[in-house]
Amino acid sequence: MQITASTASLTVDDVTASQRFFTAHLGYREQAAAEGFASLTRDDAALDIVLLARGTGILPADQRDQRASGLILAFTTTGLEAEEKRLRSEGVEITMPLREEPWGERLFQVTDPNGVIVQFVEWVTPPAAAETA
């Protein structure tokens, strides 16, 4: 098997609200759209995103009323502080402030209008590893 692309399909209450959030603030563009559906992509290595309206008949019956929850879309990036400042300046609420974990992960989170959590990560050398190098 060879995987040629990766896509997260998220079931949300308001497709248009999430679509606007991802295109206005996170650099996605619409690839295709119809009533209750939007396919979003970027020109870099980011995961493609499909947004489906909750209750849509194209999903199996046991999945139709589920919402995207308990899921974090995590994007590894560079220039983490600049991205956090840019998003703040655009009025995006930072739902988890920028922090650094002891294992070398720097991160912050935002949440889209449907509750989809988006985490931005930048890896740095943890202090313990730098001392032993």
Tab-separated table of C-alpha atoms in Angstrom:
chain	number	residue	atom	x	y	z
A	1	MET	CA	0.000	0.000	0.000
A	2	GLN	CA	1.157	3.519	-0.783
A	3	ILE	CA	-0.692	6.398	0.859
A	4	THR	CA	-0.799	9.358	-1.498
A	5	ALA	CA	-2.677	11.869	0.685
A	6	SER	CA	-4.250	12.149	4.126
A	7	THR	CA	-7.634	13.655	4.914
A	8	ALA	CA	-9.560	14.155	8.148
A	9	SER	CA	-13.321	14.023	7.709
A	10	LEU	CA	-15.076	16.015	10.426
A	11	THR	CA	-18.805	15.993	11.131
A	12	VAL	CA	-19.885	19.435	12.322
A	13	ASP	CA	-23.133	21.332	12.904
A	14	ASP	CA	-22.210	24.302	10.711
A	15	VAL	CA	-20.040	23.442	7.696
A	16	THR	CA	-19.909	27.059	6.519
A	17	ALA	CA	-18.582	28.343	9.867
A	18	SER	CA	-15.747	25.806	9.965
A	19	GLN	CA	-15.006	26.352	6.279
A	20	ARG	CA	-14.684	30.116	6.855
A	21	PHE	CA	-12.435	29.566	9.883
A	22	PHE	CA	-10.038	27.235	8.082
A	23	THR	CA	-9.865	29.368	4.933
A	24	ALA	CA	-9.683	32.783	6.623
A	25	HIS	CA	-7.220	31.926	9.392
A	26	LEU	CA	-5.360	28.723	8.544
A	27	GLY	CA	-4.567	29.098	4.845
A	28	TYR	CA	-6.881	26.392	3.519
A	29	ARG	CA	-8.713	26.791	0.231
A	30	GLU	CA	-11.895	25.171	-0.995
A	31	GLN	CA	-11.353	22.214	-3.287
A	32	ALA	CA	-15.021	21.285	-3.635
A	33	ALA	CA	-18.269	22.153	-1.890
A	34	ALA	CA	-21.962	21.348	-1.941
A	35	GLU	CA	-24.845	21.604	0.502
A	36	GLY	CA	-23.554	20.216	3.820
A	37	PHE	CA	-20.093	19.402	2.448
A	38	ALA	CA	-16.759	21.138	1.926
A	39	SER	CA	-13.373	19.740	0.946
A	40	LEU	CA	-10.414	21.915	1.976
A	41	THR	CA	-6.745	21.689	1.068
A	42	ARG	CA	-3.455	23.556	1.316
A	43	ASP	CA	-0.420	23.566	-0.955
A	44	ASP	CA	1.944	22.253	1.732
A	45	ALA	CA	2.128	19.030	3.739
A	46	ALA	CA	-0.959	19.825	5.841
A	47	LEU	CA	-3.718	17.301	6.180
A	48	ASP	CA	-6.691	17.849	3.848
A	49	ILE	CA	-9.994	18.424	5.638
A	50	VAL	CA	-13.505	17.343	4.652
A	51	LEU	CA	-16.370	18.948	6.544
A	52	LEU	CA	-19.708	17.131	6.622
A	53	ALA	CA	-22.945	18.416	8.099
A	54	ARG	CA	-24.179	16.419	11.059
A	55	GLY	CA	-27.201	14.367	10.037
A	56	THR	CA	-26.174	14.075	6.395
A	57	GLY	CA	-27.560	11.034	4.612
A	58	ILE	CA	-24.255	10.145	2.955
A	59	LEU	CA	-22.900	8.855	6.258
A	60	PRO	CA	-23.849	5.447	7.625
A	61	ALA	CA	-26.821	5.725	9.996
A	62	ASP	CA	-24.721	5.084	13.121
A	63	GLN	CA	-22.394	8.016	12.247
A	64	ARG	CA	-24.865	10.674	11.084
A	65	ASP	CA	-25.480	12.359	14.421
A	66	GLN	CA	-21.925	12.253	15.745
A	67	ARG	CA	-19.892	15.446	16.018
A	68	ALA	CA	-16.174	15.984	15.768
A	69	SER	CA	-15.120	15.736	19.423
A	70	GLY	CA	-12.208	14.384	21.369
A	71	LEU	CA	-10.032	15.039	18.331
A	72	ILE	CA	-7.148	17.464	18.037
A	73	LEU	CA	-5.873	18.450	14.602
A	74	ALA	CA	-2.169	18.988	15.284
A	75	PHE	CA	0.019	20.842	12.807
A	76	THR	CA	3.791	20.915	13.212
A	77	THR	CA	5.012	24.299	12.080
A	78	THR	CA	7.854	26.776	12.272
A	79	GLY	CA	7.581	30.314	13.586
A	80	LEU	CA	5.151	29.315	16.305
A	81	GLU	CA	5.191	32.634	18.179
A	82	ALA	CA	4.560	34.602	14.982
A	83	GLU	CA	1.594	32.338	14.127
A	84	GLU	CA	0.113	32.783	17.586
A	85	LYS	CA	0.448	36.593	17.289
A	86	ARG	CA	-1.036	36.569	13.772
A	87	LEU	CA	-4.060	34.562	14.859
A	88	ARG	CA	-4.614	36.817	17.891
A	89	SER	CA	-4.438	39.896	15.642
A	90	GLU	CA	-7.111	38.322	13.401
A	91	GLY	CA	-9.413	37.947	16.402
A	92	VAL	CA	-8.990	34.194	16.820
A	93	GLU	CA	-9.323	33.170	20.465
A	94	ILE	CA	-6.276	31.257	21.721
A	95	THR	CA	-7.938	28.505	23.766
A	96	MET	CA	-4.673	27.122	25.148
A	97	PRO	CA	-1.866	29.690	25.490
A	98	LEU	CA	1.596	29.105	24.094
A	99	ARG	CA	3.621	26.859	26.375
A	100	GLU	CA	6.632	24.587	26.339
A	101	GLU	CA	6.574	21.036	27.640
A	102	PRO	CA	9.628	19.462	29.365
A	103	TRP	CA	10.092	17.039	26.436
A	104	GLY	CA	10.692	19.884	23.969
A	105	GLU	CA	7.264	20.476	22.483
A	106	ARG	CA	6.106	24.106	22.189
A	107	LEU	CA	2.422	24.424	21.426
A	108	PHE	CA	-0.774	26.425	21.541
A	109	GLN	CA	-4.376	25.711	20.563
A	110	VAL	CA	-7.313	27.448	18.916
A	111	THR	CA	-10.851	26.145	18.525
A	112	ASP	CA	-13.039	26.613	15.458
A	113	PRO	CA	-16.725	27.679	15.707
A	114	ASN	CA	-17.843	24.019	15.839
A	115	GLY	CA	-15.455	23.069	18.660
A	116	VAL	CA	-12.743	21.519	16.462
A	117	ILE	CA	-9.463	21.921	18.351
A	118	VAL	CA	-6.459	22.904	16.256
A	119	GLN	CA	-3.041	22.611	17.881
A	120	PHE	CA	0.134	24.164	16.526
A	121	VAL	CA	3.400	22.497	17.521
A	122	GLU	CA	7.055	23.394	17.153
A	123	TRP	CA	9.766	21.096	18.470
A	124	VAL	CA	12.775	22.433	20.359
A	125	THR	CA	15.580	20.659	22.174
A	126	PRO	CA	14.410	19.920	25.717
A	127	PRO	CA	16.665	21.458	28.411
A	128	ALA	CA	17.762	18.040	29.754
A	129	ALA	CA	18.875	16.914	26.281
A	130	ALA	CA	20.775	20.154	25.694
A	131	GLU	CA	22.714	19.712	28.955
A	132	THR	CA	23.885	16.185	28.058
A	133	ALA	CA	24.905	17.090	24.499
